[in-house]
Short mmCIF file of C-alpha atoms in Angstrom, two decimals:
data_model
loop_
_atom_site.label_atom_id
_atom_site.label_comp_id
_atom_site.label_asym_id
_atom_site.label_seq_id
_atom_site.Cartn_x
_atom_site.Cartn_y
_atom_site.Cartn_z
CA MET X 1 86.50 107.03 145.53
CA ILE X 2 88.72 107.46 142.51
CA LYS X 3 88.85 103.72 141.92
CA LYS X 4 85.07 103.45 142.10
CA LYS X 5 84.68 106.18 139.49
CA LEU X 6 86.93 104.25 137.10
CA VAL X 7 85.06 100.97 137.36
CA PHE X 8 82.13 101.86 135.11
CA PRO X 9 84.18 103.43 132.27
CA VAL X 10 86.56 100.44 132.24
CA LEU X 11 83.67 97.96 132.10
CA LEU X 12 82.05 99.99 129.34
CA LEU X 13 85.22 99.87 127.28
CA LEU X 14 85.48 96.11 127.72
CA ILE X 15 81.88 95.66 126.61
CA LEU X 16 82.21 97.92 123.57
CA ALA X 17 85.60 96.64 122.42
CA PRO X 18 84.25 93.64 120.45
CA LEU X 19 81.96 95.95 118.48
CA LYS X 20 84.97 97.28 116.61
CA SER X 21 85.32 93.92 114.85
CA VAL X 22 81.63 93.14 114.45
CA ASN X 23 81.99 92.93 110.65
CA SER X 24 85.31 91.06 110.64
CA GLN X 25 83.77 87.56 110.48
CA VAL X 26 80.14 86.55 110.89
CA LYS X 27 78.80 83.02 110.45
CA PHE X 28 75.15 82.50 109.57
CA LYS X 29 72.71 80.17 107.83
CA LYS X 30 70.51 80.86 104.84
CA ASP X 31 66.89 80.48 105.88
CA SER X 32 65.28 82.61 103.20
CA ASN X 33 65.98 85.38 100.70
CA PRO X 34 67.63 87.80 101.19
CA PHE X 35 70.15 85.41 102.72
CA VAL X 36 72.48 88.10 104.13
CA LYS X 37 70.55 89.95 106.80
CA HIS X 38 73.15 91.36 109.20
CA LEU X 39 74.26 94.14 106.83
CA TYR X 40 73.15 95.63 103.51
CA THR X 41 74.84 94.24 100.41
CA ALA X 42 74.44 94.56 96.64
CA ASP X 43 75.92 93.68 93.23
CA PRO X 44 76.85 90.03 93.96
CA SER X 45 79.67 88.52 91.93
CA ALA X 46 79.77 84.73 92.48
CA HIS X 47 82.73 82.44 91.76
CA VAL X 48 83.88 78.96 92.72
CA PHE X 49 87.45 78.67 93.98
CA ASN X 50 88.80 75.34 95.26
CA ASN X 51 85.31 73.80 95.49
CA ARG X 52 84.00 76.63 97.67
CA LEU X 53 81.59 79.31 96.47
CA TYR X 54 82.54 82.96 97.09
CA VAL X 55 80.28 85.99 96.58
CA TYR X 56 81.90 89.42 96.32
CA THR X 57 79.62 92.37 97.02
CA SER X 58 79.41 96.09 97.46
CA HIS X 59 78.18 97.24 100.89
CA ASP X 60 75.38 99.76 101.41
CA GLU X 61 75.70 101.78 104.62
CA ASN X 62 72.97 101.48 107.29
CA ASP X 63 72.07 105.17 106.96
CA ALA X 64 72.65 105.48 103.21
CA THR X 65 70.75 108.12 101.24
CA TYR X 66 72.77 107.52 98.06
CA PHE X 67 75.19 104.90 96.74
CA ASP X 68 77.99 106.19 98.98
CA MET X 69 79.55 102.79 99.58
CA LEU X 70 82.91 102.64 101.33
CA ASP X 71 84.09 99.02 101.16
CA TRP X 72 83.58 95.55 99.70
CA HIS X 73 82.75 92.24 101.39
CA VAL X 74 83.07 88.57 100.46
CA PHE X 75 80.83 85.74 101.65
CA SER X 76 81.57 82.03 101.22
CA SER X 77 79.97 78.62 101.65
CA ASP X 78 80.62 74.99 100.78
CA ASN X 79 76.97 73.91 100.97
CA LEU X 80 74.92 77.09 100.25
CA VAL X 81 73.31 76.84 103.69
CA ASP X 82 76.15 77.65 106.07
CA TRP X 83 77.75 80.97 105.18
CA GLU X 84 80.56 83.16 106.43
CA ASP X 85 81.01 86.89 106.01
CA HIS X 86 84.77 87.42 105.86
CA GLY X 87 84.42 91.11 106.50
CA ALA X 88 85.56 94.13 104.52
CA ILE X 89 88.29 92.78 102.25
CA PHE X 90 89.10 96.13 100.60
CA SER X 91 87.96 99.72 101.03
CA ILE X 92 88.22 103.28 99.78
CA ASP X 93 90.78 103.88 102.54
CA ASP X 94 93.08 101.36 100.81
CA ILE X 95 93.18 103.45 97.60
CA THR X 96 95.41 106.51 97.31
CA TRP X 97 93.89 107.77 94.04
CA ALA X 98 90.14 107.56 94.81
CA LYS X 99 87.87 109.00 97.48
CA LYS X 100 84.34 107.68 96.97
CA TRP X 101 81.81 105.25 95.56
CA ALA X 102 82.95 101.68 96.09
CA TRP X 103 80.57 100.11 93.58
CA ALA X 104 80.03 96.68 91.98
CA PRO X 105 83.21 94.55 91.99
CA ASP X 106 84.44 91.27 90.54
CA CYS X 107 87.22 88.83 91.43
CA ILE X 108 89.07 86.15 89.46
CA GLU X 109 91.86 83.68 90.20
CA ARG X 110 94.87 83.11 87.99
CA ASN X 111 97.97 81.06 88.79
CA GLY X 112 97.25 81.09 92.51
CA THR X 113 96.71 84.86 92.75
CA TYR X 114 93.33 86.51 93.23
CA TYR X 115 92.62 89.71 91.29
CA PHE X 116 89.92 92.02 92.63
CA TYR X 117 88.52 94.59 90.16
CA TYR X 118 86.62 97.55 91.53
CA PRO X 119 85.00 100.72 90.12
CA VAL X 120 85.28 104.07 91.93
CA GLU X 121 84.09 107.63 91.32
CA ARG X 122 82.03 106.54 88.28
CA THR X 123 85.10 107.16 86.12
CA LYS X 124 87.78 104.63 87.09
CA ILE X 125 88.40 100.92 87.56
CA GLY X 126 91.27 99.60 89.69
CA VAL X 127 92.72 96.18 90.49
CA ALA X 128 93.89 94.76 93.81
CA ILE X 129 95.64 91.45 94.51
CA SER X 130 95.83 88.81 97.21
CA ASP X 131 97.06 85.25 97.67
CA SER X 132 93.70 84.35 99.22
CA PRO X 133 90.11 84.69 97.93
CA ILE X 134 89.19 86.37 101.23
CA GLY X 135 92.06 88.85 101.14
CA PRO X 136 93.28 91.08 102.48
CA PHE X 137 93.69 92.73 99.09
CA LYS X 138 96.28 95.36 98.19
CA ASP X 139 96.06 97.89 95.38
CA ALA X 140 98.19 96.33 92.64
CA ILE X 141 99.40 99.25 90.53
CA GLY X 142 98.75 102.40 92.56
CA LYS X 143 96.65 103.96 89.81
CA PRO X 144 93.52 103.18 87.76
CA LEU X 145 93.56 100.36 85.26
CA ILE X 146 90.74 102.16 83.43
CA ASP X 147 90.25 105.96 83.58
CA ASN X 148 87.94 107.83 81.24
CA THR X 149 89.41 111.26 82.04
CA GLY X 150 89.87 112.85 78.62
CA GLN X 151 88.89 109.56 76.97
CA VAL X 152 85.10 109.43 77.26
CA GLU X 153 84.58 108.63 73.60
CA LYS X 154 86.98 105.69 73.77
CA ILE X 155 86.18 104.34 77.24
CA GLY X 156 82.57 105.44 77.67
CA PRO X 157 80.85 107.99 79.92
CA GLU X 158 80.68 105.74 82.99
CA PRO X 159 83.19 102.85 83.19
CA ILE X 160 81.69 100.90 86.10
CA ASP X 161 80.77 97.28 86.95
CA PRO X 162 83.86 95.36 85.79
CA ALA X 163 83.24 91.68 85.00
CA ILE X 164 86.10 89.30 84.24
CA LEU X 165 86.11 86.22 82.03
CA ILE X 166 89.03 83.89 81.27
CA ASP X 167 88.59 81.63 78.24
CA ASN X 168 91.35 79.61 76.57
CA GLU X 169 93.93 81.40 78.74
CA GLN X 170 92.81 84.82 77.51
CA ALA X 171 91.34 87.21 80.09
CA TYR X 172 88.65 89.74 79.18
CA MET X 173 87.12 92.60 81.14
CA PHE X 174 83.62 93.87 80.38
CA PHE X 175 82.38 97.15 81.84
CA GLY X 176 80.22 100.22 81.32
CA CYS X 177 76.93 101.93 82.06
CA ARG X 178 74.62 102.52 79.06
CA GLU X 179 77.59 101.91 76.76
CA LEU X 180 79.12 98.43 76.88
CA ARG X 181 82.87 98.11 76.50
CA ALA X 182 85.35 95.22 76.66
CA VAL X 183 89.11 94.84 76.62
CA LYS X 184 91.59 91.99 76.79
CA LEU X 185 93.93 91.76 79.77
CA GLN X 186 97.56 90.72 79.67
CA ASP X 187 98.63 87.53 81.45
CA ASN X 188 99.64 89.54 84.53
CA MET X 189 95.98 90.67 84.84
CA THR X 190 97.07 94.20 85.74
CA GLU X 191 97.62 95.64 82.25
CA LEU X 192 95.39 96.05 79.22
CA ASP X 193 96.16 94.00 76.13
CA GLY X 194 95.11 96.02 73.10
CA ASP X 195 92.39 98.54 72.46
CA ILE X 196 89.07 98.93 74.25
CA SER X 197 86.18 97.91 72.01
CA THR X 198 82.41 98.27 71.95
CA VAL X 199 80.46 95.02 72.31
CA LYS X 200 77.52 94.70 69.92
CA ILE X 201 74.23 93.12 70.98
CA ASN X 202 71.97 92.29 68.03
CA GLY X 203 68.21 92.65 68.35
CA ILE X 204 68.07 95.61 70.76
CA GLU X 205 68.35 98.47 68.28
CA ASN X 206 64.96 99.99 69.06
CA ASP X 207 64.68 99.07 72.74
CA LYS X 208 64.40 101.83 75.30
CA GLU X 209 65.41 101.99 78.96
CA ASN X 210 63.55 99.44 81.14
CA PHE X 211 62.37 97.57 78.06
CA GLY X 212 63.60 94.56 76.09
CA GLY X 213 67.34 94.27 75.64
CA PHE X 214 68.32 97.88 76.30
CA TYR X 215 71.81 97.80 77.80
CA GLY X 216 71.83 99.54 81.17
CA GLU X 217 74.64 98.23 83.37
CA GLY X 218 75.88 95.25 85.37
CA PRO X 219 77.56 93.03 82.74
CA TRP X 220 78.29 89.40 83.59
CA VAL X 221 79.63 86.78 81.16
CA PHE X 222 79.87 83.02 81.66
CA LYS X 223 80.36 80.04 79.39
CA ARG X 224 78.12 76.98 79.32
CA LYS X 225 79.10 74.20 76.91
CA ASP X 226 80.17 76.12 73.78
CA THR X 227 78.00 79.20 74.34
CA PHE X 228 78.81 82.50 76.05
CA TYR X 229 75.97 84.04 78.03
CA PHE X 230 75.95 87.79 78.57
CA ILE X 231 73.81 88.89 81.54
CA TYR X 232 72.97 92.54 82.25
CA SER X 233 70.36 95.00 83.55
CA ASN X 234 68.05 96.67 81.06
CA GLY X 235 67.50 99.82 83.10
CA TRP X 236 66.49 101.37 86.42
CA GLY X 237 62.96 101.14 87.72
CA LYS X 238 60.19 98.84 88.87
CA GLU X 239 59.92 97.09 85.49
CA SER X 240 63.63 96.73 84.77
CA THR X 241 65.25 93.34 85.25
CA LEU X 242 68.15 91.10 84.28
CA VAL X 243 68.20 90.04 80.64
CA TYR X 244 70.65 88.07 78.49
CA ALA X 245 72.20 87.54 75.09
CA THR X 246 74.35 84.72 73.71
CA SER X 247 77.29 84.29 71.37
CA LYS X 248 79.83 81.71 70.26
CA LYS X 249 82.62 84.25 70.81
CA PRO X 250 83.51 86.01 74.08
CA LEU X 251 83.54 89.47 72.48
CA GLY X 252 80.45 88.80 70.41
CA PRO X 253 78.53 89.98 68.61
CA TYR X 254 75.79 88.75 70.96
CA ASP X 255 72.18 87.98 70.06
CA PHE X 256 69.51 89.14 72.50
CA LYS X 257 67.41 86.30 73.94
CA GLY X 258 65.12 87.65 76.66
CA GLU X 259 64.63 88.05 80.39
CA VAL X 260 66.51 86.00 82.94
CA MET X 261 64.10 86.66 85.80
CA ASP X 262 61.13 88.63 87.06
CA PRO X 263 61.83 92.23 88.10
CA VAL X 264 62.99 92.49 91.72
CA ASP X 265 61.78 94.88 94.39
CA SER X 266 64.58 97.37 93.73
CA TRP X 267 65.26 100.25 91.37
CA THR X 268 68.52 98.60 90.38
CA SER X 269 69.25 95.12 89.03
CA HIS X 270 72.65 93.48 89.18
CA GLY X 271 73.51 89.80 89.26
CA SER X 272 75.74 86.87 88.40
CA ILE X 273 75.27 83.25 87.40
CA VAL X 274 77.56 80.42 88.48
CA GLU X 275 77.64 76.62 88.39
CA TYR X 276 78.21 74.86 91.71
CA ASN X 277 77.99 71.12 92.39
CA SER X 278 76.42 70.51 88.97
CA LYS X 279 73.63 73.04 89.50
CA TRP X 280 73.34 76.64 88.30
CA TYR X 281 72.49 79.57 90.57
CA ILE X 282 71.68 83.22 90.01
CA PHE X 283 72.75 85.78 92.60
CA TYR X 284 71.01 89.16 92.67
CA HIS X 285 69.87 91.87 95.07
CA ASN X 286 66.61 93.47 96.14
CA MET X 287 65.52 95.97 98.79
CA ASN X 288 63.04 93.73 100.60
CA LEU X 289 64.67 94.08 104.02
CA SER X 290 64.89 97.86 104.08
CA GLY X 291 62.30 99.12 101.62
CA ASP X 292 64.98 101.60 100.55
CA ASN X 293 66.81 101.42 97.23
CA TYR X 294 70.05 102.64 98.81
CA ARG X 295 70.04 99.75 101.31
CA ARG X 296 69.92 96.53 99.33
CA SER X 297 70.32 92.84 100.18
CA ILE X 298 71.65 89.89 98.20
CA CYS X 299 69.71 86.75 97.32
CA PHE X 300 70.16 83.62 95.25
CA ASP X 301 68.01 80.97 93.56
CA GLU X 302 68.62 77.95 91.39
CA ILE X 303 68.07 78.42 87.67
CA THR X 304 67.74 75.87 84.87
CA PHE X 305 68.23 75.73 81.13
CA ALA X 306 65.98 74.42 78.37
CA GLU X 307 67.20 71.76 75.93
CA ASP X 308 68.07 74.45 73.38
CA GLY X 309 70.30 76.20 75.92
CA SER X 310 67.95 79.07 76.70
CA ILE X 311 67.57 80.16 80.32
CA ASN X 312 64.30 79.16 81.95
CA ARG X 313 63.05 82.48 83.31
CA LEU X 314 63.07 82.71 87.10
CA VAL X 315 59.55 83.52 88.25
CA PHE X 316 58.78 84.77 91.76
CA PRO X 317 55.56 83.86 93.58
CA LYS X 318 52.94 86.57 93.29
CA LYS X 319 52.56 88.71 96.40
CA LYS X 320 49.19 88.39 98.05
CA LYS X 321 47.32 91.60 98.69
CA GLY X 322 45.35 92.39 101.84
CA LYS X 323 45.24 90.60 105.16
CA GLN X 324 45.35 86.83 105.27
CA LYS X 325 42.48 85.03 107.00
#
């Protein structure tokens, strides 16, 4: 009788055991946007490493009622149809000096090492390292790289959303909510190189939140030909969207140009633009799967440029109202 009583619990354990690694690696195909449907993701940072495209994201919890994210994921593909979720590559549990809010990250490669930059607690930015773009990553310095404690005037009220650019061997980090900051990084990528500065965007002086070129959050900088494109969100709400400015210098000043895309179905906007196989793509998130702003999903579409270098605005098909006959 004792043996019979043990049969069911043992079978149950065997059945449930694989669930512990359900997020370790998942392969899937893109059939529509959002293209990641097996978990909620946001704030996509897209890069090409060794001819493969990688997208680093934050991860909204299934029962989220705020942005209480705990870890970061990376997805990769070599054809933009077949994708792999490599699981949680870094988490709050891997950080000794932070306890919450694993928000929008970025990752860059230099000399064979991958540097993962992450904001936590709305006040700090850290850096982790790995010899692989899919990790695992390890906290590099055991403390914040950026910390606005006692330095709000210098660093800004909310140093979040790090975005990394390397141009002519010099690395730059852009960051900040409502106030845009930038700083050079030393060659080791784990130390600042000089003072933190404010980046100026011309042509937005009178713009308000959710309008025009108001700087909200989510900086992203890339270079096309001889021009630097600065992408960011102009606020939080149904009418806010991703906008951009351009410059001939990485630290600006930048000149505001206009909207990158239609507003998405989300209170937040955050995206990245990358070239892959001679085409350009914009990665962004919406809340179409959940209908909840705290449970977002990443998407991507091809974008194009006009002859003068301006971005051709991405326009979404209009939603049809009422029942279809």
